[in-house]
Structure formats: C-alpha cells, structure tokens
Amino acid sequence: MPPELTKFPRILDNAPVTKGIVLACGLASVLVGTQGGARAISLSYQKVVQNLQIWRLLSSPCVFSSTPELLFGLYLVYFFRVFERQIGSNKYLLFVLFSTTITTILEVVALAAIRDPTVLTGISLSPGPYGFIFASFVPFFFDIPVSTRFKVLGARFSDKSFVYLAGLQLLLSSWKRSLIPGVCGLLAGFLYKSNILGIKKLKFPETLASAAGRIFAPVISGVSTPPSTARGARDSVQNGFGRPFEHRFAATAPPLTPPPEENVATLVAMGFDRSDALQALAVARNDITTATNLLLESQFR
C-alpha cells in the first residue's frame, strides 16, 4: 500500500471508526457526486416502500448530496471523534450502527406519515450519515462542559457554539429534505442516552471486532498510543475518579513536577472537581488534552 495512505493525519489516531467513516463517506460522496447520482440514492416513500428498493436503506447514509453538506458533515464526524476515544471503538461502532438504524426506521415512518397521494414521487430525504451525526449532539449537549465563553456584538457564545452552528447549517441545508433526517437522528440520540434495551452495555464480540480490525487495519490504521500508556489510562478511568488513581503509575514513570496551576484552573472552569483534575493531570503527565479526555471518559462509565 502506498505510504501516503498509511500516514493518515494523526488527529484521527486512536479513532479507527471515525477514520473509516470519514474515508468511506468522503470517497463515496466524491465518486457518486461526480456522476450526479447522489440524489438518485435518496430515500422516498415511493422508492422504498412501494418499489421495495431496500438497497437505498444501506447506501443512503453513506453519501452526502452536495459539497456544503459534505464539508460540514465530515467536520462534525471528525469533531465527534472524542466520543470514540472516550467509550472505545467497539462501543462507538455500536452507537453508530444503532443511531443509523433507528434514524433510518424513523425516516421511513416520517415519509409514510407526510406522503401526499396526489404527488407521484413525494418528498425525498437528503442522503448522508445524518443519523449518528445528530445523535452525537445529545451527549455533546448533556455531557461535554463549556470551557470558555465570550461575547460578540453583545451576544454570548461559548466554545461549543461553533459546533452547534455547523450542525444548524447541516440541518437546514436542504430544508425538509435535511430537517427530517436531522430530527430523526436527535430522537435516536435520546433513545441511546435513555439506554433503551440496555444498549450502552452491549458491544461487539471480541472475535468479530478483532477480525474486522485485521481486515481493515491496512486502510484505517495509524500511529496509536503506546500500549503501556493506553493501558494505564484505561485502568485509571475504570477505577473511577472518586478514588485515588493507582499508585503503580508513580512506580512506572519518573516523578513529575506539580501540574501548572493554569491547567488545573482550566479543568476546574470546565466543571471538574479540583482533586479529580489534579489526578487526571498526574496520569496524563500534565498534558491537558489527555487529562480532559480522561475526565470526560469517566462520565460515560
């Protein structure tokens, strides 16, 4: 394989599911879009229910129908990689499949509810992975704290505002055609958050996950976190932030200087407890990004 394909940007390291989605949707949208076929795979009541073109249910979530939707959609997919790093690729893949499946079912129900018998073709919905993108806004709203706030012309904003604006742009990009999939995705996100049927406790069998990893590793692999560091981070999270971190971290790593007070203040301002922030910074070796991910991950356990 050409080396340039294996050197995918490090910003997607430790997020193989996200990397696969970005590659698959990006390439499919470009290839199908150049042939003018993006809207030809969209969902409509006549095509799916009356003509039984079931293949559309599988192909529609993989292709964006326009360049703006592609840009904003892939940006949001990339941004929400934080959830994959927090709950693990196995559970994140299940979240993607669950939200996409539920969204597709709700879309078909919505098409049946609003169809106009006097119109032959009826409304068709924008294709694209709207399901898990908008489902991701649910944990983003409830579980990701605001770190900074600012004012623009008297209006108050936060660092999360840019993500909401990108989502709003995607939601209204094609009016009804994109609004319905977006709302269905939000409903799927609420169903996942409510842990319907114990979905949060499920995950793919390890044999299936490892087999898929071996098959797709040449395409989506990247430089990952060293195993010892990754194990240490996982162990620290599984122990919970209500208790001290394992002392073995101090035994396997050289003594660290006290974390900079500005790093502690930043984590406290994000809503975390000071003692938890100090422990996370100690495990993360004073790297504030890693510490933030550890603290956020503890909220999903």
PDB file of C-alpha atoms in Angstrom:
ATOM      1  CA  MET A   1       0.000   0.000   0.000  1.00  0.00           C
ATOM      2  CA  PRO A   2       1.349   3.474  -0.818  1.00  0.00           C
ATOM      3  CA  PRO A   3       2.887   5.058   2.304  1.00  0.00           C
ATOM      4  CA  GLU A   4       0.777   8.201   1.911  1.00  0.00           C
ATOM      5  CA  LEU A   5      -2.370   6.161   2.589  1.00  0.00           C
ATOM      6  CA  THR A   6      -0.947   4.795   5.832  1.00  0.00           C
ATOM      7  CA  LYS A   7       0.046   8.241   7.068  1.00  0.00           C
ATOM      8  CA  PHE A   8      -3.463   9.476   7.647  1.00  0.00           C
ATOM      9  CA  PRO A   9      -3.498  12.616   9.808  1.00  0.00           C
ATOM     10  CA  ARG A  10      -2.516  11.933  13.416  1.00  0.00           C
ATOM     11  CA  ILE A  11      -5.572  13.883  14.522  1.00  0.00           C
ATOM     12  CA  LEU A  12      -7.548  10.671  13.914  1.00  0.00           C
ATOM     13  CA  ASP A  13      -5.184   8.389  15.808  1.00  0.00           C
ATOM     14  CA  ASN A  14      -6.989   6.059  18.224  1.00  0.00           C
ATOM     15  CA  ALA A  15     -10.260   6.692  16.362  1.00  0.00           C
ATOM     16  CA  PRO A  16     -10.391   3.964  13.680  1.00  0.00           C
ATOM     17  CA  VAL A  17     -14.200   4.013  13.371  1.00  0.00           C
ATOM     18  CA  THR A  18     -14.204   7.763  12.773  1.00  0.00           C
ATOM     19  CA  LYS A  19     -11.350   7.420  10.319  1.00  0.00           C
ATOM     20  CA  GLY A  20     -13.231   4.723   8.410  1.00  0.00           C
ATOM     21  CA  ILE A  21     -16.405   6.822   8.269  1.00  0.00           C
ATOM     22  CA  VAL A  22     -14.515   9.889   7.023  1.00  0.00           C
ATOM     23  CA  LEU A  23     -12.770   7.860   4.323  1.00  0.00           C
ATOM     24  CA  ALA A  24     -15.869   5.919   3.242  1.00  0.00           C
ATOM     25  CA  CYS A  25     -18.295   8.858   3.179  1.00  0.00           C
ATOM     26  CA  GLY A  26     -15.749  11.218   1.654  1.00  0.00           C
ATOM     27  CA  LEU A  27     -14.767   8.890  -1.181  1.00  0.00           C
ATOM     28  CA  ALA A  28     -18.338   7.706  -1.817  1.00  0.00           C
ATOM     29  CA  SER A  29     -19.656  11.275  -1.913  1.00  0.00           C
ATOM     30  CA  VAL A  30     -16.972  12.364  -4.358  1.00  0.00           C
ATOM     31  CA  LEU A  31     -17.372   9.336  -6.621  1.00  0.00           C
ATOM     32  CA  VAL A  32     -21.168   9.300  -6.635  1.00  0.00           C
ATOM     33  CA  GLY A  33     -21.430  13.090  -6.716  1.00  0.00           C
ATOM     34  CA  THR A  34     -19.209  13.393  -9.777  1.00  0.00           C
ATOM     35  CA  GLN A  35     -21.622  11.089 -11.580  1.00  0.00           C
ATOM     36  CA  GLY A  36     -24.617  13.131 -10.457  1.00  0.00           C
ATOM     37  CA  GLY A  37     -26.072  10.189  -8.590  1.00  0.00           C
ATOM     38  CA  ALA A  38     -26.150  11.462  -5.002  1.00  0.00           C
ATOM     39  CA  ARG A  39     -29.854  12.300  -5.065  1.00  0.00           C
ATOM     40  CA  ALA A  40     -30.613   9.133  -7.005  1.00  0.00           C
ATOM     41  CA  ILE A  41     -29.949   7.087  -3.847  1.00  0.00           C
ATOM     42  CA  SER A  42     -32.040   9.266  -1.519  1.00  0.00           C
ATOM     43  CA  LEU A  43     -34.969   7.846   0.434  1.00  0.00           C
ATOM     44  CA  SER A  44     -38.568   8.390  -0.657  1.00  0.00           C
ATOM     45  CA  TYR A  45     -41.797   6.592   0.191  1.00  0.00           C
ATOM     46  CA  GLN A  46     -42.432   5.509  -3.382  1.00  0.00           C
ATOM     47  CA  LYS A  47     -38.941   4.088  -3.917  1.00  0.00           C
ATOM     48  CA  VAL A  48     -38.501   2.362  -0.569  1.00  0.00           C
ATOM     49  CA  VAL A  49     -41.997   1.204   0.368  1.00  0.00           C
ATOM     50  CA  GLN A  50     -43.867   0.938  -2.918  1.00  0.00           C
ATOM     51  CA  ASN A  51     -40.982  -0.156  -5.171  1.00  0.00           C
ATOM     52  CA  LEU A  52     -39.173  -2.061  -2.378  1.00  0.00           C
ATOM     53  CA  GLN A  53     -35.754  -0.642  -3.262  1.00  0.00           C
ATOM     54  CA  ILE A  54     -34.350  -1.776   0.084  1.00  0.00           C
ATOM     55  CA  TRP A  55     -30.749  -1.196  -1.039  1.00  0.00           C
ATOM     56  CA  ARG A  56     -31.374   2.516  -0.522  1.00  0.00           C
ATOM     57  CA  LEU A  57     -31.592   1.964   3.227  1.00  0.00           C
ATOM     58  CA  LEU A  58     -27.957   0.834   3.207  1.00  0.00           C
ATOM     59  CA  SER A  59     -26.494   3.209   0.615  1.00  0.00           C
ATOM     60  CA  SER A  60     -28.269   6.421   1.564  1.00  0.00           C
ATOM     61  CA  PRO A  61     -26.401   7.009   4.888  1.00  0.00           C
ATOM     62  CA  CYS A  62     -23.028   6.800   3.107  1.00  0.00           C
ATOM     63  CA  VAL A  63     -23.227   9.681   0.609  1.00  0.00           C
ATOM     64  CA  PHE A  64     -23.678  13.442   1.001  1.00  0.00           C
ATOM     65  CA  SER A  65     -25.646  15.108  -1.777  1.00  0.00           C
ATOM     66  CA  SER A  66     -23.743  18.421  -2.001  1.00  0.00           C
ATOM     67  CA  THR A  67     -20.340  19.919  -1.282  1.00  0.00           C
ATOM     68  CA  PRO A  68     -21.519  22.101   1.650  1.00  0.00           C
ATOM     69  CA  GLU A  69     -23.181  19.094   3.278  1.00  0.00           C
ATOM     70  CA  LEU A  70     -20.010  17.071   2.741  1.00  0.00           C
ATOM     71  CA  LEU A  71     -17.789  19.718   4.334  1.00  0.00           C
ATOM     72  CA  PHE A  72     -19.989  20.401   7.359  1.00  0.00           C
ATOM     73  CA  GLY A  73     -20.857  16.728   7.767  1.00  0.00           C
ATOM     74  CA  LEU A  74     -17.258  15.482   7.753  1.00  0.00           C
ATOM     75  CA  TYR A  75     -16.257  18.306  10.097  1.00  0.00           C
ATOM     76  CA  LEU A  76     -18.853  17.112  12.614  1.00  0.00           C
ATOM     77  CA  VAL A  77     -17.847  13.465  12.158  1.00  0.00           C
ATOM     78  CA  TYR A  78     -14.248  14.483  12.844  1.00  0.00           C
ATOM     79  CA  PHE A  79     -15.177  16.603  15.858  1.00  0.00           C
ATOM     80  CA  PHE A  80     -17.266  13.871  17.484  1.00  0.00           C
ATOM     81  CA  ARG A  81     -14.271  11.505  17.389  1.00  0.00           C
ATOM     82  CA  VAL A  82     -13.876  12.490  21.050  1.00  0.00           C
ATOM     83  CA  PHE A  83     -16.716  10.093  21.905  1.00  0.00           C
ATOM     84  CA  GLU A  84     -14.922   7.180  20.250  1.00  0.00           C
ATOM     85  CA  ARG A  85     -11.832   7.927  22.315  1.00  0.00           C
ATOM     86  CA  GLN A  86     -13.941   8.127  25.464  1.00  0.00           C
ATOM     87  CA  ILE A  87     -16.075   4.983  25.205  1.00  0.00           C
ATOM     88  CA  GLY A  88     -13.823   2.922  22.933  1.00  0.00           C
ATOM     89  CA  SER A  89     -14.105   1.969  19.267  1.00  0.00           C
ATOM     90  CA  ASN A  90     -16.138  -1.165  19.998  1.00  0.00           C
ATOM     91  CA  LYS A  91     -18.954   0.644  21.813  1.00  0.00           C
ATOM     92  CA  TYR A  92     -18.727   3.646  19.486  1.00  0.00           C
ATOM     93  CA  LEU A  93     -19.281   1.434  16.444  1.00  0.00           C
ATOM     94  CA  LEU A  94     -22.371   0.034  18.144  1.00  0.00           C
ATOM     95  CA  PHE A  95     -23.552   3.599  18.804  1.00  0.00           C
ATOM     96  CA  VAL A  96     -23.062   4.467  15.112  1.00  0.00           C
ATOM     97  CA  LEU A  97     -24.977   1.409  13.915  1.00  0.00           C
ATOM     98  CA  PHE A  98     -27.761   1.845  16.487  1.00  0.00           C
ATOM     99  CA  SER A  99     -28.318   5.539  15.741  1.00  0.00           C
ATOM    100  CA  THR A 100     -28.134   4.988  11.970  1.00  0.00           C
ATOM    101  CA  THR A 101     -30.600   2.084  12.092  1.00  0.00           C
ATOM    102  CA  ILE A 102     -33.091   3.894  14.338  1.00  0.00           C
ATOM    103  CA  THR A 103     -32.816   7.059  12.234  1.00  0.00           C
ATOM    104  CA  THR A 104     -33.491   5.120   9.024  1.00  0.00           C
ATOM    105  CA  ILE A 105     -36.576   3.489  10.548  1.00  0.00           C
ATOM    106  CA  LEU A 106     -37.875   6.857  11.758  1.00  0.00           C
ATOM    107  CA  GLU A 107     -37.236   8.381   8.318  1.00  0.00           C
ATOM    108  CA  VAL A 108     -39.363   5.726   6.629  1.00  0.00           C
ATOM    109  CA  VAL A 109     -42.125   6.282   9.199  1.00  0.00           C
ATOM    110  CA  ALA A 110     -41.931  10.044   8.605  1.00  0.00           C
ATOM    111  CA  LEU A 111     -42.112   9.569   4.822  1.00  0.00           C
ATOM    112  CA  ALA A 112     -45.212   7.404   5.241  1.00  0.00           C
ATOM    113  CA  ALA A 113     -46.814   9.973   7.535  1.00  0.00           C
ATOM    114  CA  ILE A 114     -46.285  13.014   5.310  1.00  0.00           C
ATOM    115  CA  ARG A 115     -46.703  11.461   1.878  1.00  0.00           C
ATOM    116  CA  ASP A 116     -49.114  13.200  -0.442  1.00  0.00           C
ATOM    117  CA  PRO A 117     -51.232  10.749  -2.510  1.00  0.00           C
ATOM    118  CA  THR A 118     -51.722  13.426  -5.165  1.00  0.00           C
ATOM    119  CA  VAL A 119     -47.967  13.656  -5.805  1.00  0.00           C
ATOM    120  CA  LEU A 120     -46.457  10.758  -7.700  1.00  0.00           C
ATOM    121  CA  THR A 121     -42.913  10.855  -6.362  1.00  0.00           C
ATOM    122  CA  GLY A 122     -43.425  12.548  -2.990  1.00  0.00           C
ATOM    123  CA  ILE A 123     -40.693  14.069  -0.871  1.00  0.00           C
ATOM    124  CA  SER A 124     -37.229  12.545  -0.860  1.00  0.00           C
ATOM    125  CA  LEU A 125     -34.762  12.934   2.001  1.00  0.00           C
ATOM    126  CA  SER A 126     -31.168  14.109   1.806  1.00  0.00           C
ATOM    127  CA  PRO A 127     -28.735  11.186   1.879  1.00  0.00           C
ATOM    128  CA  GLY A 128     -25.856  11.166   4.313  1.00  0.00           C
ATOM    129  CA  PRO A 129     -24.928   9.929   7.825  1.00  0.00           C
ATOM    130  CA  TYR A 130     -27.366  12.321   9.486  1.00  0.00           C
ATOM    131  CA  GLY A 131     -28.363   9.659  11.990  1.00  0.00           C
ATOM    132  CA  PHE A 132     -25.268   9.297  14.107  1.00  0.00           C
ATOM    133  CA  ILE A 133     -24.106  12.886  13.465  1.00  0.00           C
ATOM    134  CA  PHE A 134     -27.205  14.392  15.062  1.00  0.00           C
ATOM    135  CA  ALA A 135     -27.455  11.585  17.616  1.00  0.00           C
ATOM    136  CA  SER A 136     -23.986  12.703  18.762  1.00  0.00           C
ATOM    137  CA  PHE A 137     -25.363  16.147  19.599  1.00  0.00           C
ATOM    138  CA  VAL A 138     -27.289  14.606  22.509  1.00  0.00           C
ATOM    139  CA  PRO A 139     -24.227  13.526  24.551  1.00  0.00           C
ATOM    140  CA  PHE A 140     -22.422  16.636  23.307  1.00  0.00           C
ATOM    141  CA  PHE A 141     -25.124  18.835  24.854  1.00  0.00           C
ATOM    142  CA  PHE A 142     -25.508  16.956  28.127  1.00  0.00           C
ATOM    143  CA  ASP A 143     -22.016  15.606  28.832  1.00  0.00           C
ATOM    144  CA  ILE A 144     -19.445  17.997  27.338  1.00  0.00           C
ATOM    145  CA  PRO A 145     -18.919  21.023  29.600  1.00  0.00           C
ATOM    146  CA  VAL A 146     -18.319  24.545  28.331  1.00  0.00           C
ATOM    147  CA  SER A 147     -14.680  25.576  28.733  1.00  0.00           C
ATOM    148  CA  THR A 148     -14.759  29.185  27.508  1.00  0.00           C
ATOM    149  CA  ARG A 149     -17.375  31.894  26.995  1.00  0.00           C
ATOM    150  CA  PHE A 150     -17.157  35.118  25.024  1.00  0.00           C
ATOM    151  CA  LYS A 151     -19.294  37.909  23.609  1.00  0.00           C
ATOM    152  CA  VAL A 152     -19.688  39.061  20.009  1.00  0.00           C
ATOM    153  CA  LEU A 153     -21.654  42.270  19.489  1.00  0.00           C
ATOM    154  CA  GLY A 154     -23.289  41.758  22.861  1.00  0.00           C
ATOM    155  CA  ALA A 155     -24.342  38.170  22.144  1.00  0.00           C
ATOM    156  CA  ARG A 156     -22.976  35.458  24.440  1.00  0.00           C
ATOM    157  CA  PHE A 157     -21.240  32.447  22.888  1.00  0.00           C
ATOM    158  CA  SER A 158     -19.191  29.502  24.099  1.00  0.00           C
ATOM    159  CA  ASP A 159     -16.619  27.221  22.522  1.00  0.00           C
ATOM    160  CA  LYS A 160     -19.493  24.785  21.796  1.00  0.00           C
ATOM    161  CA  SER A 161     -21.341  27.403  19.718  1.00  0.00           C
ATOM    162  CA  PHE A 162     -19.286  26.703  16.584  1.00  0.00           C
ATOM    163  CA  VAL A 163     -20.286  23.029  16.664  1.00  0.00           C
ATOM    164  CA  TYR A 164     -23.959  23.962  17.089  1.00  0.00           C
ATOM    165  CA  LEU A 165     -23.709  26.410  14.173  1.00  0.00           C
ATOM    166  CA  ALA A 166     -22.189  23.723  11.942  1.00  0.00           C
ATOM    167  CA  GLY A 167     -24.991  21.363  12.958  1.00  0.00           C
ATOM    168  CA  LEU A 168     -27.631  24.015  12.248  1.00  0.00           C
ATOM    169  CA  GLN A 169     -26.136  24.626   8.809  1.00  0.00           C
ATOM    170  CA  LEU A 170     -26.262  20.902   8.047  1.00  0.00           C
ATOM    171  CA  LEU A 171     -29.757  20.562   9.498  1.00  0.00           C
ATOM    172  CA  LEU A 172     -31.194  23.324   7.287  1.00  0.00           C
ATOM    173  CA  SER A 173     -29.008  22.744   4.219  1.00  0.00           C
ATOM    174  CA  SER A 174     -31.900  21.307   2.189  1.00  0.00           C
ATOM    175  CA  TRP A 175     -34.850  22.375   4.363  1.00  0.00           C
ATOM    176  CA  LYS A 176     -37.350  19.484   4.734  1.00  0.00           C
ATOM    177  CA  ARG A 177     -35.056  17.050   2.964  1.00  0.00           C
ATOM    178  CA  SER A 178     -32.353  17.528   5.607  1.00  0.00           C
ATOM    179  CA  LEU A 179     -34.511  18.652   8.549  1.00  0.00           C
ATOM    180  CA  ILE A 180     -36.358  15.335   8.822  1.00  0.00           C
ATOM    181  CA  PRO A 181     -33.190  13.164   8.943  1.00  0.00           C
ATOM    182  CA  GLY A 182     -31.654  15.551  11.475  1.00  0.00           C
ATOM    183  CA  VAL A 183     -34.654  15.408  13.814  1.00  0.00           C
ATOM    184  CA  CYS A 184     -34.787  11.619  13.461  1.00  0.00           C
ATOM    185  CA  GLY A 185     -31.102  11.498  14.394  1.00  0.00           C
ATOM    186  CA  LEU A 186     -31.740  13.571  17.528  1.00  0.00           C
ATOM    187  CA  LEU A 187     -34.530  11.181  18.542  1.00  0.00           C
ATOM    188  CA  ALA A 188     -32.156   8.250  18.037  1.00  0.00           C
ATOM    189  CA  GLY A 189     -29.624  10.013  20.255  1.00  0.00           C
ATOM    190  CA  PHE A 190     -32.172  10.419  23.048  1.00  0.00           C
ATOM    191  CA  LEU A 191     -33.106   6.729  22.758  1.00  0.00           C
ATOM    192  CA  TYR A 192     -29.445   5.776  23.121  1.00  0.00           C
ATOM    193  CA  LYS A 193     -28.960   8.108  26.075  1.00  0.00           C
ATOM    194  CA  SER A 194     -32.024   6.613  27.784  1.00  0.00           C
ATOM    195  CA  ASN A 195     -30.228   3.246  27.458  1.00  0.00           C
ATOM    196  CA  ILE A 196     -33.197   1.592  25.805  1.00  0.00           C
ATOM    197  CA  LEU A 197     -32.905  -2.218  25.963  1.00  0.00           C
ATOM    198  CA  GLY A 198     -29.592  -1.778  27.788  1.00  0.00           C
ATOM    199  CA  ILE A 199     -27.882  -0.707  24.557  1.00  0.00           C
ATOM    200  CA  LYS A 200     -24.999   1.023  26.377  1.00  0.00           C
ATOM    201  CA  LYS A 201     -23.866  -2.245  27.937  1.00  0.00           C
ATOM    202  CA  LEU A 202     -23.683  -4.087  24.634  1.00  0.00           C
ATOM    203  CA  LYS A 203     -20.622  -4.393  22.455  1.00  0.00           C
ATOM    204  CA  PHE A 204     -19.426  -6.453  19.544  1.00  0.00           C
ATOM    205  CA  PRO A 205     -17.912  -9.859  20.302  1.00  0.00           C
ATOM    206  CA  GLU A 206     -14.158  -9.566  20.638  1.00  0.00           C
ATOM    207  CA  THR A 207     -13.598 -12.188  17.922  1.00  0.00           C
ATOM    208  CA  LEU A 208     -15.685 -10.185  15.438  1.00  0.00           C
ATOM    209  CA  ALA A 209     -14.041  -6.908  16.413  1.00  0.00           C
ATOM    210  CA  SER A 210     -10.520  -8.315  16.129  1.00  0.00           C
ATOM    211  CA  ALA A 211     -11.315  -9.937  12.765  1.00  0.00           C
ATOM    212  CA  ALA A 212     -12.646  -6.634  11.423  1.00  0.00           C
ATOM    213  CA  GLY A 213      -9.570  -4.886  12.768  1.00  0.00           C
ATOM    214  CA  ARG A 214      -7.256  -7.257  10.904  1.00  0.00           C
ATOM    215  CA  ILE A 215      -9.212  -6.819   7.670  1.00  0.00           C
ATOM    216  CA  PHE A 216      -9.431  -3.019   7.717  1.00  0.00           C
ATOM    217  CA  ALA A 217      -6.202  -2.213   9.563  1.00  0.00           C
ATOM    218  CA  PRO A 218      -4.206  -1.601   6.339  1.00  0.00           C
ATOM    219  CA  VAL A 219      -6.705   1.102   5.364  1.00  0.00           C
ATOM    220  CA  ILE A 220      -7.565   2.867   8.603  1.00  0.00           C
ATOM    221  CA  SER A 221      -4.611   2.128  10.865  1.00  0.00           C
ATOM    222  CA  GLY A 222      -2.456   4.902  12.206  1.00  0.00           C
ATOM    223  CA  VAL A 223       0.079   5.596  14.870  1.00  0.00           C
ATOM    224  CA  SER A 224      -1.644   4.774  18.114  1.00  0.00           C
ATOM    225  CA  THR A 225      -0.953   5.498  21.724  1.00  0.00           C
ATOM    226  CA  PRO A 226       1.792   3.295  23.175  1.00  0.00           C
ATOM    227  CA  PRO A 227       0.228   0.204  24.772  1.00  0.00           C
ATOM    228  CA  SER A 228       1.609   0.903  28.231  1.00  0.00           C
ATOM    229  CA  THR A 229       0.221   4.443  28.190  1.00  0.00           C
ATOM    230  CA  ALA A 230      -3.140   3.310  26.846  1.00  0.00           C
ATOM    231  CA  ARG A 231      -3.428   0.571  29.476  1.00  0.00           C
ATOM    232  CA  GLY A 232      -2.561   2.999  32.217  1.00  0.00           C
ATOM    233  CA  ALA A 233      -5.171   5.498  31.067  1.00  0.00           C
ATOM    234  CA  ARG A 234      -7.870   2.836  30.808  1.00  0.00           C
ATOM    235  CA  ASP A 235      -7.059   1.408  34.220  1.00  0.00           C
ATOM    236  CA  SER A 236      -7.176   4.835  35.800  1.00  0.00           C
ATOM    237  CA  VAL A 237     -10.594   5.559  34.304  1.00  0.00           C
ATOM    238  CA  GLN A 238     -12.030   2.180  35.243  1.00  0.00           C
ATOM    239  CA  ASN A 239     -11.007   2.777  38.855  1.00  0.00           C
ATOM    240  CA  GLY A 240     -13.222   5.872  38.910  1.00  0.00           C
ATOM    241  CA  PHE A 241     -12.293   9.419  39.803  1.00  0.00           C
ATOM    242  CA  GLY A 242     -13.991   9.125  43.187  1.00  0.00           C
ATOM    243  CA  ARG A 243     -10.993   7.112  44.374  1.00  0.00           C
ATOM    244  CA  PRO A 244      -7.260   7.838  44.093  1.00  0.00           C
ATOM    245  CA  PHE A 245      -5.511   6.704  40.926  1.00  0.00           C
ATOM    246  CA  GLU A 246      -3.418   3.580  41.109  1.00  0.00           C
ATOM    247  CA  HIS A 247      -0.035   4.089  42.745  1.00  0.00           C
ATOM    248  CA  ARG A 248       1.614   1.947  40.105  1.00  0.00           C
ATOM    249  CA  PHE A 249       1.665   4.937  37.745  1.00  0.00           C
ATOM    250  CA  ALA A 250       4.132   6.605  40.025  1.00  0.00           C
ATOM    251  CA  ALA A 251       6.231   3.447  40.057  1.00  0.00           C
ATOM    252  CA  THR A 252       6.373   3.088  36.267  1.00  0.00           C
ATOM    253  CA  ALA A 253       7.009   6.759  35.435  1.00  0.00           C
ATOM    254  CA  PRO A 254       9.602   9.244  36.667  1.00  0.00           C
ATOM    255  CA  PRO A 255       8.431  11.784  39.246  1.00  0.00           C
ATOM    256  CA  LEU A 256       6.503  14.692  37.740  1.00  0.00           C
ATOM    257  CA  THR A 257       6.575  18.310  38.685  1.00  0.00           C
ATOM    258  CA  PRO A 258       3.295  19.675  40.073  1.00  0.00           C
ATOM    259  CA  PRO A 259       0.872  20.497  37.256  1.00  0.00           C
ATOM    260  CA  PRO A 260       0.768  24.147  36.170  1.00  0.00           C
ATOM    261  CA  GLU A 261      -1.911  25.987  38.079  1.00  0.00           C
ATOM    262  CA  GLU A 262      -3.382  27.356  34.836  1.00  0.00           C
ATOM    263  CA  ASN A 263      -4.023  23.784  33.647  1.00  0.00           C
ATOM    264  CA  VAL A 264      -5.781  22.949  36.892  1.00  0.00           C
ATOM    265  CA  ALA A 265      -7.808  26.164  36.689  1.00  0.00           C
ATOM    266  CA  THR A 266      -8.839  25.362  33.108  1.00  0.00           C
ATOM    267  CA  LEU A 267     -10.170  21.925  34.086  1.00  0.00           C
ATOM    268  CA  VAL A 268     -11.947  23.327  37.133  1.00  0.00           C
ATOM    269  CA  ALA A 269     -13.533  26.010  34.943  1.00  0.00           C
ATOM    270  CA  MET A 270     -14.865  23.227  32.712  1.00  0.00           C
ATOM    271  CA  GLY A 271     -16.810  21.906  35.700  1.00  0.00           C
ATOM    272  CA  PHE A 272     -14.483  19.200  37.029  1.00  0.00           C
ATOM    273  CA  ASP A 273     -13.551  18.739  40.674  1.00  0.00           C
ATOM    274  CA  ARG A 274     -10.110  20.098  41.574  1.00  0.00           C
ATOM    275  CA  SER A 275      -8.886  16.839  43.090  1.00  0.00           C
ATOM    276  CA  ASP A 276     -10.059  14.918  40.008  1.00  0.00           C
ATOM    277  CA  ALA A 277      -8.284  17.447  37.795  1.00  0.00           C
ATOM    278  CA  LEU A 278      -5.032  17.011  39.729  1.00  0.00           C
ATOM    279  CA  GLN A 279      -5.264  13.213  39.473  1.00  0.00           C
ATOM    280  CA  ALA A 280      -6.043  13.315  35.749  1.00  0.00           C
ATOM    281  CA  LEU A 281      -3.116  15.656  35.071  1.00  0.00           C
ATOM    282  CA  ALA A 282      -0.832  13.347  37.032  1.00  0.00           C
ATOM    283  CA  VAL A 283      -1.852  10.323  34.942  1.00  0.00           C
ATOM    284  CA  ALA A 284      -1.684  12.370  31.723  1.00  0.00           C
ATOM    285  CA  ARG A 285       1.798  13.677  32.647  1.00  0.00           C
ATOM    286  CA  ASN A 286       0.499  17.255  32.703  1.00  0.00           C
ATOM    287  CA  ASP A 287      -0.961  17.041  29.184  1.00  0.00           C
ATOM    288  CA  ILE A 288      -4.220  18.963  29.477  1.00  0.00           C
ATOM    289  CA  THR A 289      -5.804  17.413  26.372  1.00  0.00           C
ATOM    290  CA  THR A 290      -5.237  13.864  27.599  1.00  0.00           C
ATOM    291  CA  ALA A 291      -6.392  14.848  31.082  1.00  0.00           C
ATOM    292  CA  THR A 292      -9.599  16.323  29.686  1.00  0.00           C
ATOM    293  CA  ASN A 293     -10.304  13.145  27.717  1.00  0.00           C
ATOM    294  CA  LEU A 294      -9.771  11.043  30.847  1.00  0.00           C
ATOM    295  CA  LEU A 295     -12.131  13.211  32.873  1.00  0.00           C
ATOM    296  CA  LEU A 296     -14.771  13.166  30.153  1.00  0.00           C
ATOM    297  CA  GLU A 297     -14.433   9.419  29.703  1.00  0.00           C
ATOM    298  CA  SER A 298     -15.173   8.870  33.374  1.00  0.00           C
ATOM    299  CA  GLN A 299     -18.598  10.440  32.810  1.00  0.00           C
ATOM    300  CA  PHE A 300     -19.508   7.747  30.262  1.00  0.00           C
ATOM    301  CA  ARG A 301     -18.671   4.814  32.506  1.00  0.00           C
TER     302      ARG A 301
END
